PDB file of C-alpha atoms in Angstrom:
ATOM      1  CA  MET A   1      -0.071  -0.078  -0.159  1.00  0.00           C
ATOM      2  CA  LEU A   2       2.731   2.368   0.761  1.00  0.00           C
ATOM      3  CA  GLY A   3       4.389   1.701  -2.742  1.00  0.00           C
ATOM      4  CA  GLY A   4       1.016   2.567  -4.357  1.00  0.00           C
ATOM      5  CA  ASP A   5       0.568   5.732  -2.379  1.00  0.00           C
ATOM      6  CA  GLY A   6       4.058   6.727  -3.339  1.00  0.00           C
ATOM      7  CA  GLU A   7       3.498   6.015  -7.070  1.00  0.00           C
ATOM      8  CA  ASP A   8       0.149   8.174  -6.898  1.00  0.00           C
ATOM      9  CA  ALA A   9       1.983  11.045  -5.240  1.00  0.00           C
ATOM     10  CA  SER A  10       4.723  10.938  -7.925  1.00  0.00           C
ATOM     11  CA  SER A  11       2.204  10.837 -10.720  1.00  0.00           C
ATOM     12  CA  GLN A  12       0.328  13.827  -9.260  1.00  0.00           C
ATOM     13  CA  GLY A  13       3.725  15.756  -9.084  1.00  0.00           C
ATOM     14  CA  LEU A  14       4.413  15.047 -12.711  1.00  0.00           C
ATOM     15  CA  GLU A  15       1.026  16.211 -13.699  1.00  0.00           C
ATOM     16  CA  GLU A  16       1.371  19.545 -11.868  1.00  0.00           C
ATOM     17  CA  ASP A  17       4.803  20.074 -13.405  1.00  0.00           C
ATOM     18  CA  ALA A  18       3.388  19.527 -16.787  1.00  0.00           C
ATOM     19  CA  LYS A  19       0.629  22.012 -16.198  1.00  0.00           C
ATOM     20  CA  GLU A  20       3.145  24.644 -15.041  1.00  0.00           C
ATOM     21  CA  VAL A  21       5.367  23.927 -18.099  1.00  0.00           C
ATOM     22  CA  GLY A  22       2.164  24.321 -20.473  1.00  0.00           C
ATOM     23  CA  THR A  23       1.167  27.470 -18.678  1.00  0.00           C
ATOM     24  CA  PHE A  24       4.710  29.067 -19.075  1.00  0.00           C
ATOM     25  CA  LYS A  25       4.792  27.965 -22.831  1.00  0.00           C
ATOM     26  CA  GLY A  26       1.331  29.503 -23.294  1.00  0.00           C
ATOM     27  CA  GLN A  27       2.355  32.690 -21.734  1.00  0.00           C
ATOM     28  CA  ARG A  28       5.448  32.892 -23.761  1.00  0.00           C
ATOM     29  CA  LEU A  29       3.422  32.218 -27.013  1.00  0.00           C
ATOM     30  CA  MET A  30       0.997  35.042 -26.094  1.00  0.00           C
ATOM     31  CA  LYS A  31       3.882  37.515 -25.468  1.00  0.00           C
ATOM     32  CA  THR A  32       5.395  36.450 -28.791  1.00  0.00           C
ATOM     33  CA  HIS A  33       2.065  37.016 -30.429  1.00  0.00           C
ATOM     34  CA  ARG A  34       1.473  40.404 -28.924  1.00  0.00           C
ATOM     35  CA  THR A  35       5.014  41.536 -30.021  1.00  0.00           C
ATOM     36  CA  HIS A  36       4.335  40.390 -33.705  1.00  0.00           C
ATOM     37  CA  LYS A  37       0.838  42.180 -33.588  1.00  0.00           C
ATOM     38  CA  GLU A  38       2.605  45.340 -32.425  1.00  0.00           C
ATOM     39  CA  ASN A  39       4.933  45.160 -35.476  1.00  0.00           C
ATOM     40  CA  LEU A  40       2.222  44.637 -37.993  1.00  0.00           C
ATOM     41  CA  TYR A  41       1.859  48.368 -38.847  1.00  0.00           C
ATOM     42  CA  GLY A  42       5.767  48.658 -39.092  1.00  0.00           C
ATOM     43  CA  TYR A  43       5.793  45.636 -41.483  1.00  0.00           C
ATOM     44  CA  LEU A  44       3.104  47.182 -43.655  1.00  0.00           C
ATOM     45  CA  ARG A  45       5.093  50.488 -43.932  1.00  0.00           C
ATOM     46  CA  ASP A  46       8.365  48.520 -44.543  1.00  0.00           C
ATOM     47  CA  GLU A  47      10.059  50.148 -41.300  1.00  0.00           C
ATOM     48  CA  LEU A  48      11.160  46.854 -39.688  1.00  0.00           C
ATOM     49  CA  SER A  49      14.650  45.481 -39.829  1.00  0.00           C
ATOM     50  CA  VAL A  50      15.291  42.412 -41.958  1.00  0.00           C
ATOM     51  CA  GLU A  51      15.261  40.112 -38.828  1.00  0.00           C
ATOM     52  CA  ASP A  52      11.967  41.550 -37.511  1.00  0.00           C
ATOM     53  CA  ARG A  53      10.329  41.501 -40.854  1.00  0.00           C
ATOM     54  CA  LEU A  54      11.258  37.759 -41.368  1.00  0.00           C
ATOM     55  CA  ALA A  55       9.908  37.038 -37.891  1.00  0.00           C
ATOM     56  CA  VAL A  56       6.587  38.670 -38.696  1.00  0.00           C
ATOM     57  CA  GLU A  57       6.324  36.903 -41.919  1.00  0.00           C
ATOM     58  CA  ARG A  58       6.846  33.370 -40.200  1.00  0.00           C
ATOM     59  CA  HIS A  59       4.238  34.461 -37.557  1.00  0.00           C
ATOM     60  CA  ILE A  60       1.437  35.411 -40.061  1.00  0.00           C
ATOM     61  CA  GLU A  61       1.850  32.015 -41.770  1.00  0.00           C
ATOM     62  CA  SER A  62       0.418  30.317 -38.818  1.00  0.00           C
ATOM     63  CA  CYS A  63      -1.744  33.071 -37.231  1.00  0.00           C
ATOM     64  CA  ALA A  64      -5.001  33.642 -38.902  1.00  0.00           C
ATOM     65  CA  ALA A  65      -5.939  36.516 -36.531  1.00  0.00           C
ATOM     66  CA  CYS A  66      -2.840  38.556 -37.425  1.00  0.00           C
ATOM     67  CA  THR A  67      -3.271  37.654 -41.178  1.00  0.00           C
ATOM     68  CA  ASP A  68      -6.591  39.098 -41.189  1.00  0.00           C
ATOM     69  CA  GLU A  69      -5.597  42.076 -39.179  1.00  0.00           C
ATOM     70  CA  LEU A  70      -2.680  42.855 -41.595  1.00  0.00           C
ATOM     71  CA  GLN A  71      -5.185  42.694 -44.531  1.00  0.00           C
ATOM     72  CA  SER A  72      -7.493  45.058 -42.852  1.00  0.00           C
ATOM     73  CA  MET A  73      -4.667  47.545 -42.123  1.00  0.00           C
ATOM     74  CA  ARG A  74      -3.579  47.319 -45.818  1.00  0.00           C
ATOM     75  CA  GLU A  75      -7.104  48.118 -47.008  1.00  0.00           C
ATOM     76  CA  THR A  76      -7.349  50.994 -44.594  1.00  0.00           C
ATOM     77  CA  VAL A  77      -4.030  52.394 -45.862  1.00  0.00           C
ATOM     78  CA  ASP A  78      -5.071  51.959 -49.404  1.00  0.00           C
ATOM     79  CA  LEU A  79      -8.326  53.765 -48.848  1.00  0.00           C
ATOM     80  CA  LEU A  80      -6.419  56.679 -47.260  1.00  0.00           C
ATOM     81  CA  SER A  81      -4.140  56.910 -50.152  1.00  0.00           C
ATOM     82  CA  ARG A  82      -6.823  57.075 -52.769  1.00  0.00           C
ATOM     83  CA  LYS A  83      -8.535  59.907 -50.788  1.00  0.00           C
ATOM     84  CA  ALA A  84      -5.341  61.994 -50.526  1.00  0.00           C
ATOM     85  CA  ARG A  85      -5.406  65.272 -52.328  1.00  0.00           C
ATOM     86  CA  ARG A  86      -2.802  66.520 -54.751  1.00  0.00           C
ATOM     87  CA  PRO A  87      -0.669  69.384 -53.550  1.00  0.00           C
ATOM     88  CA  SER A  88      -2.158  71.698 -56.311  1.00  0.00           C
ATOM     89  CA  GLU A  89      -5.601  71.323 -54.612  1.00  0.00           C
ATOM     90  CA  LEU A  90      -4.410  72.615 -51.336  1.00  0.00           C
ATOM     91  CA  ARG A  91      -4.546  76.336 -52.491  1.00  0.00           C
ATOM     92  CA  SER A  92      -7.060  78.183 -54.547  1.00  0.00           C
ATOM     93  CA  GLU A  93      -6.605  79.014 -58.242  1.00  0.00           C
ATOM     94  CA  LEU A  94      -6.121  82.638 -57.453  1.00  0.00           C
ATOM     95  CA  TYR A  95      -3.108  81.877 -55.333  1.00  0.00           C
ATOM     96  CA  TRP A  96      -1.434  79.856 -58.172  1.00  0.00           C
ATOM     97  CA  GLN A  97      -2.213  82.734 -60.662  1.00  0.00           C
ATOM     98  CA  GLN A  98      -0.591  85.295 -58.367  1.00  0.00           C
ATOM     99  CA  PHE A  99       2.237  83.013 -57.747  1.00  0.00           C
ATOM    100  CA  ALA A 100       2.885  82.456 -61.513  1.00  0.00           C
ATOM    101  CA  GLU A 101       2.724  86.293 -62.149  1.00  0.00           C
ATOM    102  CA  LYS A 102       5.383  86.775 -59.333  1.00  0.00           C
ATOM    103  CA  VAL A 103       7.770  84.256 -60.910  1.00  0.00           C
ATOM    104  CA  GLY A 104       7.210  85.643 -64.342  1.00  0.00           C
ATOM    105  CA  ARG A 105       8.282  89.191 -63.102  1.00  0.00           C
ATOM    106  CA  ARG A 106      11.391  87.897 -61.460  1.00  0.00           C
ATOM    107  CA  ILE A 107      12.484  85.906 -64.582  1.00  0.00           C
ATOM    108  CA  GLN A 108      11.967  89.028 -66.669  1.00  0.00           C
ATOM    109  CA  VAL A 109      14.191  91.176 -64.345  1.00  0.00           C
ATOM    110  CA  GLN A 110      16.892  88.431 -64.385  1.00  0.00           C
ATOM    111  CA  ALA A 111      16.746  88.102 -68.192  1.00  0.00           C
ATOM    112  CA  THR A 112      17.205  91.905 -68.570  1.00  0.00           C
ATOM    113  CA  ARG A 113      20.349  91.778 -66.268  1.00  0.00           C
ATOM    114  CA  GLU A 114      21.908  88.921 -68.281  1.00  0.00           C
ATOM    115  CA  ASP A 115      21.319  90.719 -71.546  1.00  0.00           C
ATOM    116  CA  SER A 116      22.997  93.908 -70.274  1.00  0.00           C
ATOM    117  CA  GLN A 117      26.051  91.902 -69.249  1.00  0.00           C
ATOM    118  CA  SER A 118      26.269  90.058 -72.677  1.00  0.00           C
ATOM    119  CA  PHE A 119      25.901  93.409 -74.439  1.00  0.00           C
ATOM    120  CA  VAL A 120      29.102  94.721 -72.694  1.00  0.00           C
ATOM    121  CA  GLY A 121      30.889  91.532 -73.696  1.00  0.00           C
ATOM    122  CA  ARG A 122      29.894  91.769 -77.409  1.00  0.00           C
ATOM    123  CA  LEU A 123      30.774  95.425 -77.553  1.00  0.00           C
ATOM    124  CA  LEU A 124      34.416  94.731 -76.234  1.00  0.00           C
ATOM    125  CA  GLU A 125      34.786  91.874 -78.758  1.00  0.00           C
ATOM    126  CA  LEU A 126      33.670  94.098 -81.589  1.00  0.00           C
ATOM    127  CA  PHE A 127      36.370  96.643 -80.957  1.00  0.00           C
ATOM    128  CA  ALA A 128      39.044  94.057 -80.081  1.00  0.00           C
ATOM    129  CA  GLU A 129      38.727  92.752 -83.653  1.00  0.00           C
ATOM    130  CA  HIS A 130      39.930  96.055 -85.126  1.00  0.00           C
ATOM    131  CA  ARG A 131      43.760  96.336 -84.829  1.00  0.00           C
ATOM    132  CA  LYS A 132      44.098  99.789 -86.142  1.00  0.00           C
ATOM    133  CA  PRO A 133      44.646 102.772 -83.837  1.00  0.00           C
ATOM    134  CA  PHE A 134      41.452 104.608 -82.947  1.00  0.00           C
ATOM    135  CA  SER A 135      41.329 108.385 -83.502  1.00  0.00           C
ATOM    136  CA  PHE A 136      40.930 110.717 -80.450  1.00  0.00           C
ATOM    137  CA  GLY A 137      37.272 111.570 -81.426  1.00  0.00           C
ATOM    138  CA  PHE A 138      36.257 107.966 -81.747  1.00  0.00           C
ATOM    139  CA  ALA A 139      37.979 107.123 -78.463  1.00  0.00           C
ATOM    140  CA  SER A 140      36.092 109.970 -76.838  1.00  0.00           C
ATOM    141  CA  ALA A 141      32.748 108.738 -78.253  1.00  0.00           C
ATOM    142  CA  LEU A 142      33.647 105.319 -77.061  1.00  0.00           C
ATOM    143  CA  SER A 143      34.276 106.615 -73.596  1.00  0.00           C
ATOM    144  CA  LEU A 144      30.960 108.414 -73.523  1.00  0.00           C
ATOM    145  CA  LEU A 145      29.133 105.326 -74.568  1.00  0.00           C
ATOM    146  CA  VAL A 146      30.817 103.128 -71.836  1.00  0.00           C
ATOM    147  CA  LEU A 147      29.892 105.781 -69.276  1.00  0.00           C
ATOM    148  CA  ALA A 148      26.208 105.836 -70.438  1.00  0.00           C
ATOM    149  CA  PHE A 149      25.988 102.164 -70.255  1.00  0.00           C
ATOM    150  CA  ALA A 150      27.548 102.112 -66.806  1.00  0.00           C
ATOM    151  CA  ALA A 151      24.881 104.603 -65.616  1.00  0.00           C
ATOM    152  CA  TRP A 152      22.163 102.496 -67.203  1.00  0.00           C
ATOM    153  CA  SER A 153      23.454  99.396 -65.502  1.00  0.00           C
ATOM    154  CA  LEU A 154      23.663 101.135 -62.127  1.00  0.00           C
ATOM    155  CA  TRP A 155      20.027 102.112 -62.563  1.00  0.00           C
ATOM    156  CA  ILE A 156      18.994  98.551 -63.344  1.00  0.00           C
ATOM    157  CA  LYS A 157      20.883  97.219 -60.236  1.00  0.00           C
ATOM    158  CA  ASN A 158      19.409  99.692 -58.065  1.00  0.00           C
ATOM    159  CA  PRO A 159      15.634 100.029 -59.054  1.00  0.00           C
ATOM    160  CA  ALA A 160      13.426 102.836 -58.290  1.00  0.00           C
ATOM    161  CA  PRO A 161      11.795 103.221 -54.887  1.00  0.00           C
ATOM    162  CA  ASP A 162       8.440 102.151 -56.270  1.00  0.00           C
ATOM    163  CA  GLN A 163       9.913  98.904 -57.584  1.00  0.00           C
ATOM    164  CA  MET A 164      11.769  98.318 -54.285  1.00  0.00           C
ATOM    165  CA  ALA A 165       8.511  98.930 -52.367  1.00  0.00           C
ATOM    166  CA  SER A 166       6.666  96.517 -54.656  1.00  0.00           C
ATOM    167  CA  ASP A 167       9.271  93.734 -54.088  1.00  0.00           C
ATOM    168  CA  ALA A 168       9.211  94.373 -50.382  1.00  0.00           C
ATOM    169  CA  GLU A 169       5.399  93.950 -50.290  1.00  0.00           C
ATOM    170  CA  VAL A 170       5.796  90.822 -52.233  1.00  0.00           C
ATOM    171  CA  ARG A 171       8.053  89.299 -49.754  1.00  0.00           C
ATOM    172  CA  ARG A 172       5.947  90.523 -46.769  1.00  0.00           C
ATOM    173  CA  SER A 173       2.868  88.905 -48.383  1.00  0.00           C
ATOM    174  CA  SER A 174       4.698  85.669 -48.867  1.00  0.00           C
ATOM    175  CA  GLU A 175       5.876  85.666 -45.279  1.00  0.00           C
ATOM    176  CA  ARG A 176       2.461  86.466 -43.941  1.00  0.00           C
ATOM    177  CA  GLU A 177       1.038  83.677 -45.996  1.00  0.00           C
ATOM    178  CA  ALA A 178       3.519  81.187 -44.666  1.00  0.00           C
ATOM    179  CA  THR A 179       2.802  82.322 -40.969  1.00  0.00           C
ATOM    180  CA  ILE A 180      -0.926  82.012 -41.544  1.00  0.00           C
ATOM    181  CA  GLN A 181      -0.482  78.448 -42.956  1.00  0.00           C
ATOM    182  CA  LYS A 182       1.853  77.353 -40.168  1.00  0.00           C
ATOM    183  CA  THR A 183      -0.496  78.763 -37.450  1.00  0.00           C
ATOM    184  CA  ALA A 184      -3.648  77.196 -39.113  1.00  0.00           C
ATOM    185  CA  MET A 185      -1.987  73.857 -39.279  1.00  0.00           C
ATOM    186  CA  GLU A 186      -0.887  73.966 -35.717  1.00  0.00           C
ATOM    187  CA  VAL A 187      -4.476  74.881 -34.495  1.00  0.00           C
ATOM    188  CA  ARG A 188      -5.655  71.923 -36.595  1.00  0.00           C
ATOM    189  CA  ALA A 189      -3.099  69.676 -34.938  1.00  0.00           C
ATOM    190  CA  ALA A 190      -4.139  70.853 -31.548  1.00  0.00           C
ATOM    191  CA  ASP A 191      -7.819  69.851 -32.305  1.00  0.00           C
ATOM    192  CA  TYR A 192      -6.580  66.528 -33.529  1.00  0.00           C
ATOM    193  CA  LEU A 193      -4.695  65.951 -30.314  1.00  0.00           C
ATOM    194  CA  GLU A 194      -7.689  66.833 -28.122  1.00  0.00           C
ATOM    195  CA  GLN A 195     -10.085  64.414 -29.959  1.00  0.00           C
ATOM    196  CA  SER A 196      -7.359  61.708 -29.836  1.00  0.00           C
ATOM    197  CA  LYS A 197      -6.914  62.282 -26.075  1.00  0.00           C
ATOM    198  CA  VAL A 198     -10.471  62.172 -25.290  1.00  0.00           C
ATOM    199  CA  LEU A 199     -10.827  58.801 -27.280  1.00  0.00           C
ATOM    200  CA  LEU A 200      -7.712  57.245 -25.485  1.00  0.00           C
ATOM    201  CA  ILE A 201      -8.929  58.402 -21.949  1.00  0.00           C
ATOM    202  CA  GLY A 202     -12.289  56.662 -22.765  1.00  0.00           C
ATOM    203  CA  ILE A 203     -10.474  53.327 -23.585  1.00  0.00           C
ATOM    204  CA  MET A 204      -8.020  53.694 -20.696  1.00  0.00           C
ATOM    205  CA  ASN A 205     -10.845  54.172 -18.041  1.00  0.00           C
ATOM    206  CA  THR A 206     -13.097  51.416 -19.438  1.00  0.00           C
ATOM    207  CA  ASP A 207     -12.804  47.884 -18.408  1.00  0.00           C
ATOM    208  CA  THR A 208     -11.597  45.762 -21.238  1.00  0.00           C
ATOM    209  CA  LYS A 209     -14.356  43.142 -20.905  1.00  0.00           C
ATOM    210  CA  SER A 210     -17.023  45.716 -20.706  1.00  0.00           C
ATOM    211  CA  LEU A 211     -15.590  47.516 -23.754  1.00  0.00           C
ATOM    212  CA  VAL A 212     -15.496  44.344 -25.879  1.00  0.00           C
ATOM    213  CA  GLU A 213     -19.111  43.351 -24.763  1.00  0.00           C
ATOM    214  CA  SER A 214     -20.455  46.765 -25.666  1.00  0.00           C
ATOM    215  CA  THR A 215     -20.755  46.304 -29.404  1.00  0.00           C
ATOM    216  CA  SER A 216     -22.114  49.769 -30.064  1.00  0.00           C
ATOM    217  CA  LEU A 217     -19.389  51.455 -28.006  1.00  0.00           C
ATOM    218  CA  LEU A 218     -16.657  49.621 -29.714  1.00  0.00           C
ATOM    219  CA  ARG A 219     -17.986  50.412 -33.063  1.00  0.00           C
ATOM    220  CA  ARG A 220     -18.266  54.035 -32.252  1.00  0.00           C
ATOM    221  CA  GLN A 221     -14.652  54.174 -31.265  1.00  0.00           C
ATOM    222  CA  ARG A 222     -13.497  52.403 -34.411  1.00  0.00           C
ATOM    223  CA  GLU A 223     -15.424  55.032 -36.482  1.00  0.00           C
ATOM    224  CA  ILE A 224     -13.900  57.823 -34.643  1.00  0.00           C
ATOM    225  CA  SER A 225     -10.407  56.257 -34.959  1.00  0.00           C
ATOM    226  CA  ARG A 226     -10.694  55.925 -38.764  1.00  0.00           C
ATOM    227  CA  THR A 227     -11.583  59.533 -39.009  1.00  0.00           C
ATOM    228  CA  LEU A 228      -8.715  60.543 -36.813  1.00  0.00           C
ATOM    229  CA  VAL A 229      -6.307  58.221 -38.967  1.00  0.00           C
ATOM    230  CA  ARG A 230      -7.181  60.173 -42.165  1.00  0.00           C
ATOM    231  CA  GLU A 231      -6.558  63.569 -40.287  1.00  0.00           C
ATOM    232  CA  SER A 232      -3.239  62.195 -39.019  1.00  0.00           C
ATOM    233  CA  HIS A 233      -1.893  61.433 -42.458  1.00  0.00           C
ATOM    234  CA  GLU A 234      -2.685  64.863 -43.833  1.00  0.00           C
ATOM    235  CA  ILE A 235      -1.639  66.839 -40.818  1.00  0.00           C
ATOM    236  CA  SER A 236       1.850  64.858 -40.557  1.00  0.00           C
ATOM    237  CA  SER A 237       2.412  65.588 -44.307  1.00  0.00           C
ATOM    238  CA  ARG A 238       1.951  69.347 -43.902  1.00  0.00           C
ATOM    239  CA  LEU A 239       4.055  69.877 -40.557  1.00  0.00           C
ATOM    240  CA  THR A 240       7.215  70.805 -42.410  1.00  0.00           C
ATOM    241  CA  ASP A 241       8.596  73.665 -40.368  1.00  0.00           C
ATOM    242  CA  PRO A 242      11.775  72.618 -38.142  1.00  0.00           C
ATOM    243  CA  SER A 243       9.976  73.898 -35.101  1.00  0.00           C
ATOM    244  CA  GLN A 244       7.111  71.412 -35.697  1.00  0.00           C
ATOM    245  CA  ARG A 245       9.308  68.273 -35.618  1.00  0.00           C
ATOM    246  CA  ARG A 246       8.264  67.142 -32.159  1.00  0.00           C
ATOM    247  CA  LEU A 247       4.531  67.855 -32.870  1.00  0.00           C
ATOM    248  CA  LYS A 248       4.895  65.912 -36.190  1.00  0.00           C
ATOM    249  CA  GLU A 249       6.406  62.822 -34.192  1.00  0.00           C
ATOM    250  CA  LEU A 250       3.653  62.876 -31.758  1.00  0.00           C
ATOM    251  CA  VAL A 251       0.934  62.975 -34.563  1.00  0.00           C
ATOM    252  CA  SER A 252       2.674  60.038 -36.156  1.00  0.00           C
ATOM    253  CA  ASP A 253       2.909  58.002 -32.965  1.00  0.00           C
ATOM    254  CA  LEU A 254      -0.735  58.690 -32.265  1.00  0.00           C
ATOM    255  CA  GLY A 255      -1.614  57.513 -35.821  1.00  0.00           C
ATOM    256  CA  ILE A 256      -0.118  54.006 -35.103  1.00  0.00           C
ATOM    257  CA  ILE A 257      -2.234  53.669 -31.956  1.00  0.00           C
ATOM    258  CA  LEU A 258      -5.409  54.855 -33.846  1.00  0.00           C
ATOM    259  CA  VAL A 259      -4.904  52.347 -36.665  1.00  0.00           C
ATOM    260  CA  GLU A 260      -4.817  49.651 -33.902  1.00  0.00           C
ATOM    261  CA  ILE A 261      -8.149  50.983 -32.528  1.00  0.00           C
ATOM    262  CA  ALA A 262      -9.655  51.206 -35.928  1.00  0.00           C
ATOM    263  CA  ASN A 263      -8.987  47.557 -36.524  1.00  0.00           C
ATOM    264  CA  LEU A 264     -10.324  46.214 -33.294  1.00  0.00           C
ATOM    265  CA  GLU A 265     -12.645  43.222 -33.789  1.00  0.00           C
ATOM    266  CA  THR A 266     -15.115  41.688 -31.271  1.00  0.00           C
ATOM    267  CA  GLU A 267     -13.727  38.265 -31.663  1.00  0.00           C
ATOM    268  CA  HIS A 268     -10.135  39.240 -30.664  1.00  0.00           C
ATOM    269  CA  GLY A 269     -11.236  42.439 -29.008  1.00  0.00           C
ATOM    270  CA  SER A 270      -9.835  41.778 -25.493  1.00  0.00           C
ATOM    271  CA  GLN A 271      -6.429  41.126 -26.683  1.00  0.00           C
ATOM    272  CA  GLY A 272      -6.460  44.130 -29.097  1.00  0.00           C
ATOM    273  CA  VAL A 273      -7.629  46.412 -26.412  1.00  0.00           C
ATOM    274  CA  GLU A 274      -4.823  45.428 -24.062  1.00  0.00           C
ATOM    275  CA  ILE A 275      -2.310  45.885 -26.827  1.00  0.00           C
ATOM    276  CA  VAL A 276      -3.592  49.486 -27.259  1.00  0.00           C
ATOM    277  CA  LYS A 277      -3.513  50.299 -23.520  1.00  0.00           C
ATOM    278  CA  GLY A 278      -0.153  48.894 -23.299  1.00  0.00           C
ATOM    279  CA  GLY A 279       1.067  50.992 -26.103  1.00  0.00           C
ATOM    280  CA  VAL A 280      -0.426  54.095 -24.764  1.00  0.00           C
ATOM    281  CA  GLU A 281       1.142  53.455 -21.347  1.00  0.00           C
ATOM    282  CA  ARG A 282       4.519  52.472 -22.601  1.00  0.00           C
ATOM    283  CA  ASN A 283       5.001  55.383 -24.977  1.00  0.00           C
ATOM    284  CA  GLY A 284       3.503  57.925 -22.504  1.00  0.00           C
ATOM    285  CA  ILE A 285       1.101  59.187 -25.218  1.00  0.00           C
ATOM    286  CA  LEU A 286      -1.240  61.069 -22.883  1.00  0.00           C
ATOM    287  CA  PHE A 287       1.600  62.575 -20.998  1.00  0.00           C
ATOM    288  CA  LYS A 288       3.142  63.781 -24.334  1.00  0.00           C
ATOM    289  CA  ILE A 289      -0.227  65.198 -25.491  1.00  0.00           C
ATOM    290  CA  ASN A 290      -0.558  67.170 -22.198  1.00  0.00           C
ATOM    291  CA  LEU A 291       2.890  68.280 -22.521  1.00  0.00           C
ATOM    292  CA  GLU A 292       2.426  69.533 -26.049  1.00  0.00           C
ATOM    293  CA  GLU A 293      -0.833  71.299 -25.020  1.00  0.00           C
ATOM    294  CA  MET A 294       0.871  73.018 -22.024  1.00  0.00           C
ATOM    295  CA  GLN A 295       3.669  74.360 -24.076  1.00  0.00           C
ATOM    296  CA  ARG A 296       1.250  75.918 -26.521  1.00  0.00           C
ATOM    297  CA  GLY A 297      -0.670  77.369 -23.642  1.00  0.00           C
ATOM    298  CA  THR A 298      -3.853  75.403 -23.922  1.00  0.00           C
ATOM    299  CA  GLN A 299      -3.598  73.038 -21.044  1.00  0.00           C
ATOM    300  CA  PRO A 300      -2.499  73.075 -17.290  1.00  0.00           C
ATOM    301  CA  PRO A 301       0.719  71.041 -16.360  1.00  0.00           C
ATOM    302  CA  PRO A 302       0.631  67.428 -17.472  1.00  0.00           C
ATOM    303  CA  ARG A 303      -0.192  64.463 -15.279  1.00  0.00           C
ATOM    304  CA  LYS A 304       2.244  61.540 -14.558  1.00  0.00           C
ATOM    305  CA  GLU A 305       1.463  58.307 -16.174  1.00  0.00           C
ATOM    306  CA  ASN A 306       0.788  56.607 -12.831  1.00  0.00           C
ATOM    307  CA  GLU A 307      -1.928  59.124 -11.868  1.00  0.00           C
ATOM    308  CA  GLU A 308      -5.480  58.306 -12.406  1.00  0.00           C
ATOM    309  CA  HIS A 309      -6.860  59.530 -15.979  1.00  0.00           C
ATOM    310  CA  PRO A 310      -9.705  61.972 -15.965  1.00  0.00           C
ATOM    311  CA  LYS A 311     -13.046  60.528 -16.881  1.00  0.00           C
ATOM    312  CA  SER A 312     -14.051  60.737 -20.410  1.00  0.00           C
ATOM    313  CA  THR A 313     -17.500  61.106 -22.017  1.00  0.00           C
ATOM    314  CA  ILE A 314     -16.748  58.672 -24.858  1.00  0.00           C
TER     315      ILE A 314
END
């Protein structure tokens, strides 16, 4: 009997060890799956290293969920590309007409200066061909001609006050236009950050299970995310000033998170929501948004990531 009890205890111990090993393997597989899922957007944009890209390709061969999500991301990006406007459509026809007239005037002034310089060269070559000595009268006439041409060249290089005032007004107008465009885009980016922050706070403060089970809420958040993704691409492409570099990086980081939200599905929603929450916490997205708003004078000092997030109305 003692021998039998010993064998039963040994068998039970082996079963418990096997369960622990299985649990460990499952956790490791889940962590690997999550890592590859986070790299899907970078894989689609061809931003991964060769090693990471091969790892993602091996993973999607055996993971139907990631394959479906990658296809959904690809369709979303293709849709955004088709809806992108050409650069010429970003300004009015009147702007391009005035721009062409300004360029035409500058080309005409430059051509006049080049013609005057080439005229001097041709004049010198003409007289250089004649080897005979010039008479005193002819030399005097040539001197007067050279002086007259020098005076005319000086007048060309120093235009009249009216012309100078006109050129200065053109420069000031161009500078004002650039400042207006920059300010307008920063205001638009601030509105985009505020909408994204409200959406993320709603997700961070909602229980994952409740969020997934509420089909209408999840659908609404996906719709908002898709709208913000389109806005993200356009804003990022137009933040070209060096002083806007940090703002552009924040807009791009938010775009990655929003793509994840836009592709959340009810079937794998819990895992997707956890990935989104982890990405927001890990990258300090909400803290960066608050910091950007504070520096632009639109928000109080930012909260730390471990503080409770304010409640959202989403």
